[in-house]
Coordinates of C-alpha atoms in Angstrom, one line a residue:
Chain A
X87 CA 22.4 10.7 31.5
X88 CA 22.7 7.0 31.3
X89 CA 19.8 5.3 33.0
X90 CA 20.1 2.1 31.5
X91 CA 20.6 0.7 34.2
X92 CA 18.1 2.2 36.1
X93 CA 14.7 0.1 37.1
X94 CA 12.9 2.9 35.0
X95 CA 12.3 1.2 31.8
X96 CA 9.8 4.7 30.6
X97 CA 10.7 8.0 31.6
X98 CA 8.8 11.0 30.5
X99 CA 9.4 14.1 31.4
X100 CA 7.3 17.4 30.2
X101 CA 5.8 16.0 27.5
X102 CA 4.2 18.9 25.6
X103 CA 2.2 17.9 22.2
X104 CA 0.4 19.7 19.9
X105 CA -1.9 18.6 16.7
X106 CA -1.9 22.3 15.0
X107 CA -3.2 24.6 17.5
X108 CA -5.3 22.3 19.4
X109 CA -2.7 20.7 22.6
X110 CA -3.3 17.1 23.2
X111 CA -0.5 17.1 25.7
X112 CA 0.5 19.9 28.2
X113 CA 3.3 18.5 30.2
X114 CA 3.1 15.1 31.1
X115 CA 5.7 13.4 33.6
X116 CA 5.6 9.7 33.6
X117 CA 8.0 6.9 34.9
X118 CA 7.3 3.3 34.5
X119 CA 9.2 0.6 36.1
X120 CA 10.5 -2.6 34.3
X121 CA 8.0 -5.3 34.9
X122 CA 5.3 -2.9 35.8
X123 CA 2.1 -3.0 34.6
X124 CA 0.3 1.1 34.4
X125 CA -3.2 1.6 33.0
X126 CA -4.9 5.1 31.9
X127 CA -7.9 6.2 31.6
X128 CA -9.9 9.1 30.9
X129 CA -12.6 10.2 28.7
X130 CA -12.1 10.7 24.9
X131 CA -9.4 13.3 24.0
X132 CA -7.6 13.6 27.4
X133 CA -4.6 12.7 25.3
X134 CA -4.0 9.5 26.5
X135 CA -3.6 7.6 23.4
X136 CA -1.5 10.6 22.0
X137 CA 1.1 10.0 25.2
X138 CA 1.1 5.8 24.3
X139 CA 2.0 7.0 20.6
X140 CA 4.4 9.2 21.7
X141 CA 6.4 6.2 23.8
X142 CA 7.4 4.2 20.6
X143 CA 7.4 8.0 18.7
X144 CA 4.4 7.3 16.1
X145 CA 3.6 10.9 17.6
X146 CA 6.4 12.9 17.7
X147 CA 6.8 15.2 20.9
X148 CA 6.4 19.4 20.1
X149 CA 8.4 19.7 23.2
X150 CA 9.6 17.3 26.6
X151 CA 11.8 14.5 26.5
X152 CA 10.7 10.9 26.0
X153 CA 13.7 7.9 27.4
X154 CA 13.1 4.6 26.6
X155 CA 15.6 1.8 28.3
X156 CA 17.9 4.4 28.8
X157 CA 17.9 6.1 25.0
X158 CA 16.4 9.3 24.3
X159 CA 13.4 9.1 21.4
X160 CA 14.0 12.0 18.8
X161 CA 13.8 12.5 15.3
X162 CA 17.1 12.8 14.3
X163 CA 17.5 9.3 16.1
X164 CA 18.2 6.9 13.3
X165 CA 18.3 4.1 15.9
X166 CA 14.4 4.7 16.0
X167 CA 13.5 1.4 14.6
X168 CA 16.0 -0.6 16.7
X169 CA 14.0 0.9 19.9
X170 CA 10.7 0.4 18.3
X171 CA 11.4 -3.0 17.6
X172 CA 11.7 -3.5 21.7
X173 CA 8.8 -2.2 22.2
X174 CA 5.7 -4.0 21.3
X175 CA 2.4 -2.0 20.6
X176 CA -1.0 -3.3 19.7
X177 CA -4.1 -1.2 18.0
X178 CA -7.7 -0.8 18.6
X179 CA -8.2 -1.8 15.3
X180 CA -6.1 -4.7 15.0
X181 CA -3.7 -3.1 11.7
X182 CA -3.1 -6.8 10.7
X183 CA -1.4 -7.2 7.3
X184 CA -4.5 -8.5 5.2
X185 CA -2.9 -10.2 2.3
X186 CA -0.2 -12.0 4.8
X187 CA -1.7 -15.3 7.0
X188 CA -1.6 -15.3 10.2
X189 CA 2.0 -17.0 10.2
X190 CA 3.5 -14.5 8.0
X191 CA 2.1 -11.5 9.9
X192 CA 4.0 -13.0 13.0
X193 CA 6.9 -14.1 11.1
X194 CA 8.2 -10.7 8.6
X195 CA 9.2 -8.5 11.2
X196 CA 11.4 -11.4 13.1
X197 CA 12.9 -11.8 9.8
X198 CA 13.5 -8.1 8.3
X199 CA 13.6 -6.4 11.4
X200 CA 15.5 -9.0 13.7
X201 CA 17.1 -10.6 10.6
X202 CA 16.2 -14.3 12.0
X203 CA 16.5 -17.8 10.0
X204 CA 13.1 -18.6 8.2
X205 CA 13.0 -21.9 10.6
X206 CA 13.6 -20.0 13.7
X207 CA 11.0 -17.2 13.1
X208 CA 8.8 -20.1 12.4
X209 CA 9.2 -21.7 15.1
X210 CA 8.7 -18.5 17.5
X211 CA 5.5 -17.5 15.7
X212 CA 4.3 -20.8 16.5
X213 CA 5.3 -20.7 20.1
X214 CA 3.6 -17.0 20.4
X215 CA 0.5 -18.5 18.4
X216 CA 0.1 -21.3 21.3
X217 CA 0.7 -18.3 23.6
X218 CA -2.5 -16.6 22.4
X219 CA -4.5 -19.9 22.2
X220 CA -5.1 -19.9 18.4
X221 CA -2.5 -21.9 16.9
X222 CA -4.7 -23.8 14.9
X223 CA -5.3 -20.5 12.9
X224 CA -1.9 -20.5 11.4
X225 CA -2.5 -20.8 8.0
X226 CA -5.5 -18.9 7.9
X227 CA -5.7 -15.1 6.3
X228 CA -6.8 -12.4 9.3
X229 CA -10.0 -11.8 7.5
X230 CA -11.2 -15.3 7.9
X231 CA -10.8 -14.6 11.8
X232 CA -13.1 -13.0 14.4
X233 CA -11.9 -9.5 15.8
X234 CA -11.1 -11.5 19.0
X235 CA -8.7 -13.7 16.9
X236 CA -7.2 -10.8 15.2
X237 CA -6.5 -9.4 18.3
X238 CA -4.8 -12.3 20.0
X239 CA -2.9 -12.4 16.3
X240 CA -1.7 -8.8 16.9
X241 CA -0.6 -9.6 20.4
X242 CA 1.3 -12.4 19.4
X243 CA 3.0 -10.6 16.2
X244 CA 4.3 -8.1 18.6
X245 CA 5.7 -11.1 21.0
X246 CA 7.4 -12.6 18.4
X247 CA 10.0 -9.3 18.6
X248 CA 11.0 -10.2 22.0
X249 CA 9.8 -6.6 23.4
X250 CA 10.7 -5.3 26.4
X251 CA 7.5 -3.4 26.7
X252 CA 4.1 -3.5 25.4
X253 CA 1.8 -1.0 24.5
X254 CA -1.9 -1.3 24.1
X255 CA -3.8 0.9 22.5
X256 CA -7.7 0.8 23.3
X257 CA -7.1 -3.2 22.4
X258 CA -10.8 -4.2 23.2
X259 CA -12.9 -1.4 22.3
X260 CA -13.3 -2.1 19.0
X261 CA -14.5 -5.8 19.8
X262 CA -18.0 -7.2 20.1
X263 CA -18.9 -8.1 24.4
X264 CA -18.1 -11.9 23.6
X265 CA -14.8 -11.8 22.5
X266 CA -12.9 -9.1 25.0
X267 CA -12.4 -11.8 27.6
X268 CA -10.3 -14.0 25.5
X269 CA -8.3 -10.8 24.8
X270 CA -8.0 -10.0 28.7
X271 CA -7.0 -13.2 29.6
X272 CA -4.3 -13.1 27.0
X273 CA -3.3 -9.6 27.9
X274 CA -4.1 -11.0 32.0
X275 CA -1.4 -14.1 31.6
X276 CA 1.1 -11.5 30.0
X277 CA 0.8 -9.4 33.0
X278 CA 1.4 -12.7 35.4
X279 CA 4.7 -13.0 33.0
X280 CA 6.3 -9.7 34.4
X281 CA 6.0 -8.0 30.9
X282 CA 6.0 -4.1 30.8
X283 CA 2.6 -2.8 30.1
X284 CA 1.3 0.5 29.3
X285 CA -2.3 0.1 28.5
X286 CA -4.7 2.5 27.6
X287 CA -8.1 1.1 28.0
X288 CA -11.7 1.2 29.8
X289 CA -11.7 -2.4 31.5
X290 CA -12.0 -1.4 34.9
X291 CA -11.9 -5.3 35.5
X292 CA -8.8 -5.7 33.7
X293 CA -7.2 -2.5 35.7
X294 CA -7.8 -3.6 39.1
X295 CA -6.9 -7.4 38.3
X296 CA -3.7 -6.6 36.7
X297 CA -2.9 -2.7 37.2
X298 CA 0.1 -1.8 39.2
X299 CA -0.7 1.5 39.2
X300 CA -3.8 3.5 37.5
X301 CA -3.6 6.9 36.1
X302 CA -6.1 9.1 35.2
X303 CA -5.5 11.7 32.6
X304 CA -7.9 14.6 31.2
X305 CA -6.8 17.6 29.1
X306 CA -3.5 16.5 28.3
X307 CA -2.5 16.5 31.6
X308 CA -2.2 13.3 34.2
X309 CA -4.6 14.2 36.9
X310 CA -4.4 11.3 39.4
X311 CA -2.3 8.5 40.0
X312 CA -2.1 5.7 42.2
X313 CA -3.0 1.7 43.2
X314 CA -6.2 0.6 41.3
X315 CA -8.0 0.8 44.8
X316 CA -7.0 4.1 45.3
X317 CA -8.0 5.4 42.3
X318 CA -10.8 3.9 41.5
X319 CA -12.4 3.5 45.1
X320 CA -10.8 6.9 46.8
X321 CA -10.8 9.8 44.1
X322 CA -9.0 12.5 45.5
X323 CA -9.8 14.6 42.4
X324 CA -13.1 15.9 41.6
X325 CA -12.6 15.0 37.8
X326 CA -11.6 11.8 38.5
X327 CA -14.9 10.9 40.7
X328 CA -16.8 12.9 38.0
X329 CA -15.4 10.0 35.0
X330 CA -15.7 7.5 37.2
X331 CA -19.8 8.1 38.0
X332 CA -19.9 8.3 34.4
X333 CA -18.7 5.1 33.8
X334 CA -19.9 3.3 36.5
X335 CA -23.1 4.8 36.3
X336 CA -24.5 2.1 34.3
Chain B
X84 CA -14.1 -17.8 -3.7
X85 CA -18.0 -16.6 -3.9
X86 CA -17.8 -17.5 -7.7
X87 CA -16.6 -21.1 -7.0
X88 CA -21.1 -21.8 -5.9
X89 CA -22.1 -19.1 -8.1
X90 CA -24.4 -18.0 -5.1
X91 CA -24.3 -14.1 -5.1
X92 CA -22.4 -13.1 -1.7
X93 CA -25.0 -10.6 -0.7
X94 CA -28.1 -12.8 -1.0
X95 CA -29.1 -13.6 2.8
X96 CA -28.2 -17.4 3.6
X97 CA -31.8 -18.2 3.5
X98 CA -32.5 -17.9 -0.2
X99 CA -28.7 -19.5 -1.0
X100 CA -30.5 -22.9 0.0
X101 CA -33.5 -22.0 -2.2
X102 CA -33.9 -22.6 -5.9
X103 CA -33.4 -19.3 -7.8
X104 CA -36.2 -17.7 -8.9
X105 CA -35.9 -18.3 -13.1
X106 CA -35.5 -15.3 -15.1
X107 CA -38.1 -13.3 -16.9
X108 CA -37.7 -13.2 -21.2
X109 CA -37.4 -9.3 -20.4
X110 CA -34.3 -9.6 -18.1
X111 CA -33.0 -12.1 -20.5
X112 CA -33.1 -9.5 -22.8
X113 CA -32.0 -6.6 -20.9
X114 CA -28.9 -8.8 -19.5
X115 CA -27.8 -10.4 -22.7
X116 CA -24.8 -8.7 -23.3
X117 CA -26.0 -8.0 -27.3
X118 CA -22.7 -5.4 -27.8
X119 CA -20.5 -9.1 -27.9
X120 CA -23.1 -9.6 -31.0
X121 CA -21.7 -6.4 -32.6
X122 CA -17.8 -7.4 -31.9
X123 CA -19.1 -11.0 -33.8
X124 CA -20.8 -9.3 -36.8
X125 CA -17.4 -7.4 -37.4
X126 CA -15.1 -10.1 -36.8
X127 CA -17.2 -12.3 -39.2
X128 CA -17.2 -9.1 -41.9
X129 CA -13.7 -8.9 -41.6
X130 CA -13.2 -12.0 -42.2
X131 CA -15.4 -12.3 -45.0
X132 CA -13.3 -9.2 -46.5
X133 CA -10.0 -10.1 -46.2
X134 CA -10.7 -14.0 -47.6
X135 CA -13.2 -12.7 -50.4
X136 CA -11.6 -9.3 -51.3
X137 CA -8.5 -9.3 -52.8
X138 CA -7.7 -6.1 -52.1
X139 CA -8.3 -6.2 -48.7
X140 CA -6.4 -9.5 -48.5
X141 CA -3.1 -7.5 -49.6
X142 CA -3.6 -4.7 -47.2
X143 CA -3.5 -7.5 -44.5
X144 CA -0.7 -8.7 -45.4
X145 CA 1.3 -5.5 -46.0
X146 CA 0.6 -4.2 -43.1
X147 CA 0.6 -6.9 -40.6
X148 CA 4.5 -6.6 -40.8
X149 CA 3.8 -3.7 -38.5
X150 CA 2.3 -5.6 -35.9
X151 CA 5.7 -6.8 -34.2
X152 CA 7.0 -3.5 -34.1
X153 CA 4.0 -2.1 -31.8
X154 CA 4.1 -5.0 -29.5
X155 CA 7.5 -4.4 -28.4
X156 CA 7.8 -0.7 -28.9
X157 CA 4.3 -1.0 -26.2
X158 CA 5.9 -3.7 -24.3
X159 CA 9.3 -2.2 -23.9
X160 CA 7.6 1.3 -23.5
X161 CA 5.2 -0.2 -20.4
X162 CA 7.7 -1.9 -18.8
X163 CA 10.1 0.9 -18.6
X164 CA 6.9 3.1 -17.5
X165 CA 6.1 1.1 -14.6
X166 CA 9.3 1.6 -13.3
X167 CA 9.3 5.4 -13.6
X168 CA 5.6 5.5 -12.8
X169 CA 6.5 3.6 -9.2
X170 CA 9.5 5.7 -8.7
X171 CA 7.5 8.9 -9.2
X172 CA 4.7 7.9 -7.4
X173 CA 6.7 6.9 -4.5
X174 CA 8.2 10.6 -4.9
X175 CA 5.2 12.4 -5.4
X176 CA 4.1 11.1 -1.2
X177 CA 7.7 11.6 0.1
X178 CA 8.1 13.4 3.0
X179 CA 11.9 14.9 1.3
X180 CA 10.7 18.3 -0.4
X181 CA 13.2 18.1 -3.3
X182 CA 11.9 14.7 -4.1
X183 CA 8.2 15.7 -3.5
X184 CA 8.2 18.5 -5.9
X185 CA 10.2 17.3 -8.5
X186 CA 7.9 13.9 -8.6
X187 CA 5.1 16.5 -8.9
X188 CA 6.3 18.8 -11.5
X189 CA 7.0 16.1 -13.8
X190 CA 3.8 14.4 -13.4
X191 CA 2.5 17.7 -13.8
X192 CA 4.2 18.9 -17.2
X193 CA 3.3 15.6 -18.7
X194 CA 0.0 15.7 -17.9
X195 CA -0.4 19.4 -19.3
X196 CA 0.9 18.5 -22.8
X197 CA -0.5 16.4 -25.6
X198 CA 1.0 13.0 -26.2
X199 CA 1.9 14.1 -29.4
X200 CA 3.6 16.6 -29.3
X201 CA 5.5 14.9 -26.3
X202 CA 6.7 12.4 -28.5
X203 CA 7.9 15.0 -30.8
X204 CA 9.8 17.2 -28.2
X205 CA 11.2 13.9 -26.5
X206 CA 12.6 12.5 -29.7
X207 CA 13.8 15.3 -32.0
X208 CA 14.6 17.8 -28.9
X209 CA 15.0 16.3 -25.3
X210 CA 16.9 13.3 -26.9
X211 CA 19.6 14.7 -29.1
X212 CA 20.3 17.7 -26.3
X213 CA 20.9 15.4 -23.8
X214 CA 23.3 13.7 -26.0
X215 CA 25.3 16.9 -26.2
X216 CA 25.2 16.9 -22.0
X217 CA 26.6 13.3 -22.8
X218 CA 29.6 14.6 -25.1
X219 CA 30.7 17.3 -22.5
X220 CA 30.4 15.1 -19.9
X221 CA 32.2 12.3 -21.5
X222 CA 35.0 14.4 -23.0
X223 CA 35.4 15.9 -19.3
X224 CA 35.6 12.5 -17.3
X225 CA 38.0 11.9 -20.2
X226 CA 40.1 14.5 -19.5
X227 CA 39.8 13.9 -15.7
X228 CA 41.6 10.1 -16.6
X229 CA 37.8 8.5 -16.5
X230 CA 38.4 7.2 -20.2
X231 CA 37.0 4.0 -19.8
X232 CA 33.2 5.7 -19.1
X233 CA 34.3 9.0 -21.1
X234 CA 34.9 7.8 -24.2
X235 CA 32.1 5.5 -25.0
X236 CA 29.7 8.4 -23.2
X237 CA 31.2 10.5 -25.9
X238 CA 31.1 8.1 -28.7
X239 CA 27.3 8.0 -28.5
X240 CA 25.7 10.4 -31.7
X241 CA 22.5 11.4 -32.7
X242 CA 22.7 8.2 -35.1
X243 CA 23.4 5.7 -32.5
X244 CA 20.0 6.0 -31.2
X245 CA 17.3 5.0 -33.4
X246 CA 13.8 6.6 -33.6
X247 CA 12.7 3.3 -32.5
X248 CA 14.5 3.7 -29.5
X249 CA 13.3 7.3 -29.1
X250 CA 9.8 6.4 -29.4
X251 CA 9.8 4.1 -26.5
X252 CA 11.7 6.8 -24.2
X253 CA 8.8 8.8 -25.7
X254 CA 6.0 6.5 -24.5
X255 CA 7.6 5.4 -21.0
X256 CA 8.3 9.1 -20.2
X257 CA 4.6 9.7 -21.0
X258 CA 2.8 7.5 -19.9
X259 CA 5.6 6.9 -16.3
X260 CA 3.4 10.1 -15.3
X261 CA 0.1 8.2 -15.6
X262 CA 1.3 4.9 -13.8
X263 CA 2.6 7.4 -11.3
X264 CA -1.0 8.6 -10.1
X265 CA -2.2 5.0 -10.6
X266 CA 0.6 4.1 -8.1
X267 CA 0.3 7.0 -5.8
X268 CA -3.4 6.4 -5.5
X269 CA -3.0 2.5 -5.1
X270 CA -0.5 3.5 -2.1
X271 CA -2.7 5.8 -0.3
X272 CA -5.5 3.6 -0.5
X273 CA -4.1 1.8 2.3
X274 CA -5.1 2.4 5.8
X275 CA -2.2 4.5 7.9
X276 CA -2.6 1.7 10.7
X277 CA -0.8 -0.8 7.8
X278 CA 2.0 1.7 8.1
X279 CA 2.1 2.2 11.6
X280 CA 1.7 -1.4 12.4
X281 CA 5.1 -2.1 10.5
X282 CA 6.7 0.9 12.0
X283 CA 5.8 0.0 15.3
X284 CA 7.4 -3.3 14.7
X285 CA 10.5 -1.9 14.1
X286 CA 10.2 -2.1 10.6
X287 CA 11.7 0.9 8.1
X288 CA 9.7 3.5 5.7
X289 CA 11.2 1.7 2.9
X290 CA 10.6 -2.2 4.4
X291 CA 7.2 -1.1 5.4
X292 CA 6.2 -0.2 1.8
X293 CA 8.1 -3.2 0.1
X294 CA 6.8 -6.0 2.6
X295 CA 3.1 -4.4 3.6
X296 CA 2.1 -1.1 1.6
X297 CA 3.1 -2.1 -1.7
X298 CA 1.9 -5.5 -2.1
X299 CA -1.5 -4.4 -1.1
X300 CA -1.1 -1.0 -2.9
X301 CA -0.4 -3.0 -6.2
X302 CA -2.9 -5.3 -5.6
X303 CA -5.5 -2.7 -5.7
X304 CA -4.7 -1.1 -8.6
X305 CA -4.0 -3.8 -11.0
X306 CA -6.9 -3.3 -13.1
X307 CA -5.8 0.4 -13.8
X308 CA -2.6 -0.6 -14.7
X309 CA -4.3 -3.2 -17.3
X310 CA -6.7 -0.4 -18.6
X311 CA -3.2 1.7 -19.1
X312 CA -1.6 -1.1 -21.3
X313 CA -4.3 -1.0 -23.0
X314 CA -4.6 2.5 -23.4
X315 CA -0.7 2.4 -24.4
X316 CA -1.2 0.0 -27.1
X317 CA -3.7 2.9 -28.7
X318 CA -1.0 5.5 -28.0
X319 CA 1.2 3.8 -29.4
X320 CA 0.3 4.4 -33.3
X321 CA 1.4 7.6 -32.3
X322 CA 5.2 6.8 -32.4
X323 CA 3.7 6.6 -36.4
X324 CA 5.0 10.5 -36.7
X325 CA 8.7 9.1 -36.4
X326 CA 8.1 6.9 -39.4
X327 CA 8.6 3.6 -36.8
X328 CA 7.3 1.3 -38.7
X329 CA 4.6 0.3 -36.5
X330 CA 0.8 -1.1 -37.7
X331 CA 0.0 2.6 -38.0
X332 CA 2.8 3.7 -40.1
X333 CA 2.8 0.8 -42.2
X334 CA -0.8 1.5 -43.4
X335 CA -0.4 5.3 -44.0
X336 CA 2.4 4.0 -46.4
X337 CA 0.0 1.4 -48.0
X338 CA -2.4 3.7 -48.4
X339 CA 0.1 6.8 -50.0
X340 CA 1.2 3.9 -51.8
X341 CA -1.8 2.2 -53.8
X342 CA -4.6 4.8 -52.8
X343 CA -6.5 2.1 -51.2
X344 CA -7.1 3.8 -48.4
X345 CA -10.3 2.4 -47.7
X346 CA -8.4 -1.0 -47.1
X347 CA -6.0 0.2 -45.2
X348 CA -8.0 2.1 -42.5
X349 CA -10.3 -1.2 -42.2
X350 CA -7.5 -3.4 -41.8
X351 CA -6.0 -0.9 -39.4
X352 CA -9.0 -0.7 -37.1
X353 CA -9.4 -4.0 -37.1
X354 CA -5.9 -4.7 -35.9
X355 CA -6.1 -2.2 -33.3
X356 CA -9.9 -3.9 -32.2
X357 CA -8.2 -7.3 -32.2
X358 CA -5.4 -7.0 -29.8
X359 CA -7.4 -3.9 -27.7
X360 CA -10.6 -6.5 -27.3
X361 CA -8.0 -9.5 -26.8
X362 CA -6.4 -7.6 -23.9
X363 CA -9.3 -6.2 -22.1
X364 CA -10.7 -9.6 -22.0
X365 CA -7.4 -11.0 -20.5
X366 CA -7.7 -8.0 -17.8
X367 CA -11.1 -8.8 -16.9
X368 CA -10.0 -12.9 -16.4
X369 CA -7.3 -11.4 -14.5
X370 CA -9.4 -9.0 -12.2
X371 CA -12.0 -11.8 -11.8
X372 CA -9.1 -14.2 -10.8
X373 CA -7.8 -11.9 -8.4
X374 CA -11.7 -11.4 -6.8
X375 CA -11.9 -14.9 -6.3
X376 CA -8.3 -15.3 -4.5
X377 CA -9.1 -12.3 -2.2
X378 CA -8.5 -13.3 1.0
X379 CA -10.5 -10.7 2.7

């Protein structure tokens, strides 16, 4: 089944998981294109941060198949970390490495994982530091920087592998009003670049401005898809109009 | 950091800009830290002993010829039991069942049984059998055209080990287990998101805890390792039952000898207060160093 080639970059296909006996998952199909940029949403434990974990398999499927650029995820896949390392993911909280600076966060991985020159992973972590508009923090430890900071940090430590995708993880909701812009422009720009995006977040802003297409999940199962207009301004599902007056409503 | 203005870090800014408030004669007193007082009234009586009282004066000097002998038996002993006590406590959170369970039954087994009779069992039991695995073994890789390991794995006897030696496998086996839980602890004191960070990056179990867990994990748990060497350096008088001629050994033989045993427990303590008190204070100038270089 080679689909390397293919302009799927993500392909799901019955994605079952389960946490014990509770199912966060209960077959999910998913394709994402290269370049393409796909929000979710959904209220709390629709699953939908279970189904980004499960694209660079920090959750391991109960049953389904997960392809990533063509290779099957599974555990008995020792190439695991070589397909991780193409695929950048960033967390609500940040996960910094808190006795590294800011430079060494962005430049370890370049150098164990990608095996690069000291110089050269230098030199990226610099570029992906201007990227982010903070390269002036370089030398700095993360807890010296705002959460907005750390978040452009994280963003740019995952750069610095080259990805071929990125995944984001609730990246804003853990930040204080003033600094989620700076993180949407970043994550706005990045979008503009042609990166791969899976983002699961609640910035309807964000989704419409950047979105190629906008799913809606809830119970583990994906519930509506479609353009950001369409979703968000024509529900077709009653569950998805339902969230969507919740969230709006204010 | 914090200590470098000597401004307490959870005052509100306000006050840091105000002149502290002086302190009362009753939280002078209630602050003072008077036990230091105590420590200074024995130092100065041992002193005044050991320069004034002949007797005394000899028991110092027999028995200080021990001294040398516990600092390296606890050195050696520490060093090797950091090792085993980060091996094991990596083991005892594997995910490989084998390696899980056998981390946890040693820790286990050494925690259930005195450190004295440890030390026995280890040295007059554990140690000669194993050199009896040793013979077999070496005779057989002999015999199987391995000479070159064979014979010299077959060559070793029950004399070529010393109860020196034996006393220090003793302690690292010992006190390995301890350092273990120190380490395990220190390592799951770390957020999962440091792991899954690294993983996510591409990064291996095994690079994840060298390059992010670990140095964090180790970090954290310095002062319990210091309180350990510490503790070790107690323990060690122990290794005393093997006749190693350690502080504690050399005073039971001054006092078998001359009957002075008075003298010889004094000095004994005293030795024992000396380096215990010298090392906890380095431990605390460490632990304060590291507060002030925290980065957090």
């Amino acid at each position: 089944m080679a689909i390397a080639a293919s302009k799927n970059i993500i392909e799901i296909r019955n994605l079952h998981k389960y946490f014990g006996d509770v199912q966060a998952l209960r077959g999910v199909n998913l394709t994402v294109e290269r370049g393409k940029v796909v929000v979710i949403v959904g209220p709390s434990g629709s699953g939908k941060s279970t189904l980004l974990r499960c694209i660079n398999h920090l959750e391991v499927e109960t049953e389904g198949e997960v392809w990533v650029d063509g290779k099957r995820l599974s555990e008995k896949n020792k190439d695991i970390n070589s397909i991780r390392a193409e695929i950048g993911m960033v967390f609500q909280l940040f996960n910094l490495f808190p006795h590294l600076s800011v430079l060494d966060n962005i430049v370890l991985a370049q150098r164990v994982v990608r095996g690069r020159k000291k110089d050269e992973a230098v030199q990226i972590a610099h570029e992906q530091l201007k990227r982010v508009g903070i390269s002036e923090k370089a030398d700095n430890f993360p807890g010296q920087l705002s959460g907005g900071q750390q978040q452009r940090v994280a963003i740019a430590r995952a750069l610095a592998m080259n990805p071929k995708i990125m995944l984001f993880d609730e990246p804003t909701s853990a930040l204080d009003p003033e600094m989620i812009k700076e993180v949407l422009d970043v994550m706005l720009a990045l979008a503009k670049d042609g990166m791969t995006m899976v983002c699961v977040t609640h910035e309807m802003g964000f989704a419409r401005a950047a979105a190629d297409e906008v799913i809606f999940m809830d119970h583990g199962l994906i519930v509506e898809k479609g353009s950001p207009d369409a979703v968000f301004n024509h529900p077709q599902e009653e569950r998805t109009k339902l969230f969507l007056s919740q969230i709006l409503s204010h | 950091m914090t200590h470098s203005t000597g401004i307490d870090p959870n005052l509100p800014q306000v006050q840091a800009s105000a002149k502290p408030r002086p302190k009362t004669l009753q939280e002078r007193i209630d602050e003072f830290p008077w036990w230091v007082g105590g420590i200074f009234v024995i130092a100065i009586g041992a002193f005044y002993l050991v320069t004034t009282q002949t007797s005394f004066g000899e028991a110092l000097n027999f028995i200080r010829i021990g001294i040398g002998i516990t600092i390296t038996t606890t050195l050696y002993a520490y060093s090797i039991a950091l090792v085993i006590g980060l091996v094991a406590g990596l083991g005892r959170i594997s995910r490989n069942v084998v390696v899980r369970n056998l981390s946890t039954l040693y820790v286990e087994l050494v925690r259930g049984i005195p450190i004295l009779v440890l030390i026995f069992y280890i040295a007059l039991v554990a140690v000669p059998d194993s050199l009896g695995v040793f013979k077999t073994l070496g005779a057989w890789l002999t015999s199987n055209g391995l000479g070159f390991i064979g014979q010299p794995l077959a060559a070793i006897n029950n004399d070529s080990i010393s109860l020196n030696v034996r006393a220090i496998i003793a302690l690292s086996v010992t006190y390995g287990a301890f350092l273990a839980e120190i380490f395990r602890a220190g390592i799951q004191s770390i957020g999962k998101g440091q792991m899954e960070a690294a993983r996510s990056l591409g990064m291996s179990y095994g690079q994840a805890m060298r390059y992010v867990i670990l140095p964090q994990a180790i970090r954290n748990v310095l002062p319990a390792l210091g309180n350990d060497f510490v503790a070790m350096v107690k323990d060690s008088s122990l290794v005393s039952v093997l006749a190693v001629r350690d502080i504690t050994q050399v005073a039971r033989l001054y006092a078998g000898r001359t009957f002075r045993f008075r003298e010889a427990y004094t000095i004994l303590a005293i030795l024992y207060l000396g380096m215990t008190l010298i090392l906890s204070l380095v431990v605390r100038v460490l632990e304060r160093r590291l507060h002030g270089n925290s980065r957090k």
